[in-house]
Amino acid sequence: MKYNTKQKAAILQCVENTKGQHFTIDSLCEKLFEKGVSVGRTTVYRYLERLSDEGILRKYSAALGESVCYQYVEVKQHCHEHFHLKCEKCGSLIHMECEELEGIIEHINSHHGFRLNPLKTVIYGICEGCAAK
């Protein structure tokens, strides 16, 4: 049985307000705290896992020891496969939708027998903003 509580409604509303952005459990807990919503971190974690299992959220594990990131996926929106770029200086996670990578994906599959999962592939480097500093 699934219960819909005020806490879960507040979490979902916060998640829906992150359209187009990645967030962590910590950043979401901070937003909930700023809104005066009292909810435990464990409750947030469990609910985000459930939303991820239901396909409402995408879950990204960038690297060992780093916080897991989530992204809200609107019901009407079908976010297609894309890679992510992770800035090693500011930590931003950027969607990279690039047709050029389709050739690389195909090459890796046909020549190396390996099927990449673009939704979980993260390329590390320095973003344009940090490089300009």
C-alpha atoms as a PDB file:
ATOM      1  CA  MET A   1       0.000   0.000   0.000  1.00  0.00           C
ATOM      2  CA  LYS A   2       1.337   3.428  -0.919  1.00  0.00           C
ATOM      3  CA  TYR A   3       0.583   6.361   1.335  1.00  0.00           C
ATOM      4  CA  ASN A   4       0.402   9.932   0.081  1.00  0.00           C
ATOM      5  CA  THR A   5       1.448  12.191   2.924  1.00  0.00           C
ATOM      6  CA  LYS A   6       1.919  15.948   3.157  1.00  0.00           C
ATOM      7  CA  GLN A   7       5.667  15.323   3.320  1.00  0.00           C
ATOM      8  CA  LYS A   8       5.643  13.307   0.094  1.00  0.00           C
ATOM      9  CA  ALA A   9       3.491  15.958  -1.588  1.00  0.00           C
ATOM     10  CA  ALA A  10       6.021  18.630  -0.539  1.00  0.00           C
ATOM     11  CA  ILE A  11       8.924  16.517  -1.810  1.00  0.00           C
ATOM     12  CA  LEU A  12       7.186  15.931  -5.139  1.00  0.00           C
ATOM     13  CA  GLN A  13       6.391  19.643  -5.505  1.00  0.00           C
ATOM     14  CA  CYS A  14      10.043  20.512  -4.850  1.00  0.00           C
ATOM     15  CA  VAL A  15      11.145  17.880  -7.369  1.00  0.00           C
ATOM     16  CA  GLU A  16       8.738  19.214 -10.004  1.00  0.00           C
ATOM     17  CA  ASN A  17      10.175  22.719  -9.481  1.00  0.00           C
ATOM     18  CA  THR A  18      13.636  21.493 -10.534  1.00  0.00           C
ATOM     19  CA  LYS A  19      12.683  21.044 -14.203  1.00  0.00           C
ATOM     20  CA  GLY A  20      15.792  20.844 -16.341  1.00  0.00           C
ATOM     21  CA  GLN A  21      18.149  20.771 -13.348  1.00  0.00           C
ATOM     22  CA  HIS A  22      19.981  18.031 -11.538  1.00  0.00           C
ATOM     23  CA  PHE A  23      19.731  17.860  -7.766  1.00  0.00           C
ATOM     24  CA  THR A  24      21.036  15.790  -4.883  1.00  0.00           C
ATOM     25  CA  ILE A  25      19.265  14.576  -1.775  1.00  0.00           C
ATOM     26  CA  ASP A  26      21.154  17.208   0.230  1.00  0.00           C
ATOM     27  CA  SER A  27      20.126  20.075  -2.055  1.00  0.00           C
ATOM     28  CA  LEU A  28      16.502  18.910  -2.005  1.00  0.00           C
ATOM     29  CA  CYS A  29      16.520  18.627   1.812  1.00  0.00           C
ATOM     30  CA  GLU A  30      17.907  22.165   1.946  1.00  0.00           C
ATOM     31  CA  LYS A  31      15.069  23.469  -0.273  1.00  0.00           C
ATOM     32  CA  LEU A  32      12.488  21.676   1.860  1.00  0.00           C
ATOM     33  CA  PHE A  33      14.019  23.162   5.026  1.00  0.00           C
ATOM     34  CA  GLU A  34      13.922  26.666   3.480  1.00  0.00           C
ATOM     35  CA  LYS A  35      10.204  26.144   2.786  1.00  0.00           C
ATOM     36  CA  GLY A  36       9.629  25.125   6.406  1.00  0.00           C
ATOM     37  CA  VAL A  37       8.898  21.481   5.578  1.00  0.00           C
ATOM     38  CA  SER A  38      10.031  19.109   8.317  1.00  0.00           C
ATOM     39  CA  VAL A  39      11.036  15.840   6.702  1.00  0.00           C
ATOM     40  CA  GLY A  40      13.826  13.390   7.486  1.00  0.00           C
ATOM     41  CA  ARG A  41      16.644  12.713   5.049  1.00  0.00           C
ATOM     42  CA  THR A  42      15.792   8.990   5.077  1.00  0.00           C
ATOM     43  CA  THR A  43      12.205   9.754   4.030  1.00  0.00           C
ATOM     44  CA  VAL A  44      13.483  11.946   1.190  1.00  0.00           C
ATOM     45  CA  TYR A  45      15.925   9.223   0.091  1.00  0.00           C
ATOM     46  CA  ARG A  46      13.284   6.482   0.097  1.00  0.00           C
ATOM     47  CA  TYR A  47      10.750   8.601  -1.768  1.00  0.00           C
ATOM     48  CA  LEU A  48      13.312   9.648  -4.406  1.00  0.00           C
ATOM     49  CA  GLU A  49      14.224   5.984  -4.901  1.00  0.00           C
ATOM     50  CA  ARG A  50      10.535   5.161  -5.381  1.00  0.00           C
ATOM     51  CA  LEU A  51      10.100   8.021  -7.871  1.00  0.00           C
ATOM     52  CA  SER A  52      13.205   6.788  -9.678  1.00  0.00           C
ATOM     53  CA  ASP A  53      11.814   3.232  -9.829  1.00  0.00           C
ATOM     54  CA  GLU A  54       8.541   4.627 -11.218  1.00  0.00           C
ATOM     55  CA  GLY A  55      10.389   6.543 -13.963  1.00  0.00           C
ATOM     56  CA  ILE A  56       9.471   9.983 -12.618  1.00  0.00           C
ATOM     57  CA  LEU A  57      13.117  10.680 -11.795  1.00  0.00           C
ATOM     58  CA  ARG A  58      16.331   9.768 -13.524  1.00  0.00           C
ATOM     59  CA  LYS A  59      19.124   8.775 -11.195  1.00  0.00           C
ATOM     60  CA  TYR A  60      22.770   9.460 -12.040  1.00  0.00           C
ATOM     61  CA  SER A  61      25.772   8.080 -10.192  1.00  0.00           C
ATOM     62  CA  ALA A  62      28.675  10.161 -11.441  1.00  0.00           C
ATOM     63  CA  ALA A  63      31.611   8.690  -9.537  1.00  0.00           C
ATOM     64  CA  LEU A  64      32.414   6.630  -6.495  1.00  0.00           C
ATOM     65  CA  GLY A  65      32.146   8.771  -3.382  1.00  0.00           C
ATOM     66  CA  GLU A  66      30.137  11.532  -5.062  1.00  0.00           C
ATOM     67  CA  SER A  67      26.517  12.285  -4.294  1.00  0.00           C
ATOM     68  CA  VAL A  68      23.929  10.695  -6.537  1.00  0.00           C
ATOM     69  CA  CYS A  69      22.130  13.213  -8.751  1.00  0.00           C
ATOM     70  CA  TYR A  70      18.500  13.077  -9.782  1.00  0.00           C
ATOM     71  CA  GLN A  71      16.556  14.733 -12.578  1.00  0.00           C
ATOM     72  CA  TYR A  72      12.804  15.151 -12.810  1.00  0.00           C
ATOM     73  CA  VAL A  73      11.312  13.751 -16.012  1.00  0.00           C
ATOM     74  CA  GLU A  74       7.979  15.285 -16.920  1.00  0.00           C
ATOM     75  CA  VAL A  75       5.297  12.747 -17.769  1.00  0.00           C
ATOM     76  CA  LYS A  76       4.660  14.332 -21.180  1.00  0.00           C
ATOM     77  CA  GLN A  77       8.349  14.793 -21.889  1.00  0.00           C
ATOM     78  CA  HIS A  78      10.400  11.926 -23.212  1.00  0.00           C
ATOM     79  CA  CYS A  79      13.953  12.895 -22.501  1.00  0.00           C
ATOM     80  CA  HIS A  80      16.038  11.009 -25.019  1.00  0.00           C
ATOM     81  CA  GLU A  81      19.392   9.478 -24.382  1.00  0.00           C
ATOM     82  CA  HIS A  82      22.285  11.842 -23.918  1.00  0.00           C
ATOM     83  CA  PHE A  83      25.667  12.021 -22.259  1.00  0.00           C
ATOM     84  CA  HIS A  84      26.555  14.230 -19.330  1.00  0.00           C
ATOM     85  CA  LEU A  85      29.528  16.498 -18.807  1.00  0.00           C
ATOM     86  CA  LYS A  86      30.760  16.976 -15.229  1.00  0.00           C
ATOM     87  CA  CYS A  87      32.859  20.023 -14.389  1.00  0.00           C
ATOM     88  CA  GLU A  88      35.700  19.077 -12.063  1.00  0.00           C
ATOM     89  CA  LYS A  89      35.922  22.626 -10.694  1.00  0.00           C
ATOM     90  CA  CYS A  90      32.351  23.779 -10.012  1.00  0.00           C
ATOM     91  CA  GLY A  91      30.690  20.345 -10.026  1.00  0.00           C
ATOM     92  CA  SER A  92      27.958  21.245 -12.507  1.00  0.00           C
ATOM     93  CA  LEU A  93      26.396  18.391 -14.470  1.00  0.00           C
ATOM     94  CA  ILE A  94      25.505  19.389 -18.038  1.00  0.00           C
ATOM     95  CA  HIS A  95      23.305  17.560 -20.555  1.00  0.00           C
ATOM     96  CA  MET A  96      25.163  16.979 -23.795  1.00  0.00           C
ATOM     97  CA  GLU A  97      22.906  16.202 -26.703  1.00  0.00           C
ATOM     98  CA  CYS A  98      25.194  15.776 -29.669  1.00  0.00           C
ATOM     99  CA  GLU A  99      24.563  13.818 -32.866  1.00  0.00           C
ATOM    100  CA  GLU A 100      28.329  13.349 -33.306  1.00  0.00           C
ATOM    101  CA  LEU A 101      28.344  10.960 -30.350  1.00  0.00           C
ATOM    102  CA  GLU A 102      25.969   8.564 -32.113  1.00  0.00           C
ATOM    103  CA  GLY A 103      28.882   7.557 -34.353  1.00  0.00           C
ATOM    104  CA  ILE A 104      31.095   6.947 -31.329  1.00  0.00           C
ATOM    105  CA  ILE A 105      28.395   4.845 -29.658  1.00  0.00           C
ATOM    106  CA  GLU A 106      27.977   2.800 -32.838  1.00  0.00           C
ATOM    107  CA  HIS A 107      31.766   2.402 -33.219  1.00  0.00           C
ATOM    108  CA  ILE A 108      32.197   1.190 -29.636  1.00  0.00           C
ATOM    109  CA  ASN A 109      29.376  -1.309 -30.121  1.00  0.00           C
ATOM    110  CA  SER A 110      30.441  -2.670 -33.515  1.00  0.00           C
ATOM    111  CA  HIS A 111      34.240  -2.636 -33.052  1.00  0.00           C
ATOM    112  CA  HIS A 112      34.564  -3.358 -29.356  1.00  0.00           C
ATOM    113  CA  GLY A 113      31.397  -5.310 -28.634  1.00  0.00           C
ATOM    114  CA  PHE A 114      30.434  -2.934 -25.853  1.00  0.00           C
ATOM    115  CA  ARG A 115      27.089  -1.201 -25.498  1.00  0.00           C
ATOM    116  CA  LEU A 116      27.307   2.179 -23.822  1.00  0.00           C
ATOM    117  CA  ASN A 117      24.499   3.495 -21.675  1.00  0.00           C
ATOM    118  CA  PRO A 118      24.472   7.223 -22.543  1.00  0.00           C
ATOM    119  CA  LEU A 119      22.121   7.978 -19.637  1.00  0.00           C
ATOM    120  CA  LYS A 120      24.801   6.810 -17.225  1.00  0.00           C
ATOM    121  CA  THR A 121      27.870   8.008 -19.098  1.00  0.00           C
ATOM    122  CA  VAL A 122      29.601  11.036 -17.592  1.00  0.00           C
ATOM    123  CA  ILE A 123      32.558  12.782 -19.215  1.00  0.00           C
ATOM    124  CA  TYR A 124      34.785  14.792 -16.865  1.00  0.00           C
ATOM    125  CA  GLY A 125      36.529  18.051 -17.651  1.00  0.00           C
ATOM    126  CA  ILE A 126      36.257  21.810 -17.094  1.00  0.00           C
ATOM    127  CA  CYS A 127      33.142  23.760 -18.122  1.00  0.00           C
ATOM    128  CA  GLU A 128      33.320  26.895 -20.264  1.00  0.00           C
ATOM    129  CA  GLY A 129      32.658  29.213 -17.304  1.00  0.00           C
ATOM    130  CA  CYS A 130      35.402  27.723 -15.140  1.00  0.00           C
ATOM    131  CA  ALA A 131      37.855  27.609 -18.056  1.00  0.00           C
ATOM    132  CA  ALA A 132      37.309  31.340 -18.660  1.00  0.00           C
ATOM    133  CA  LYS A 133      38.267  32.218 -15.061  1.00  0.00           C
END
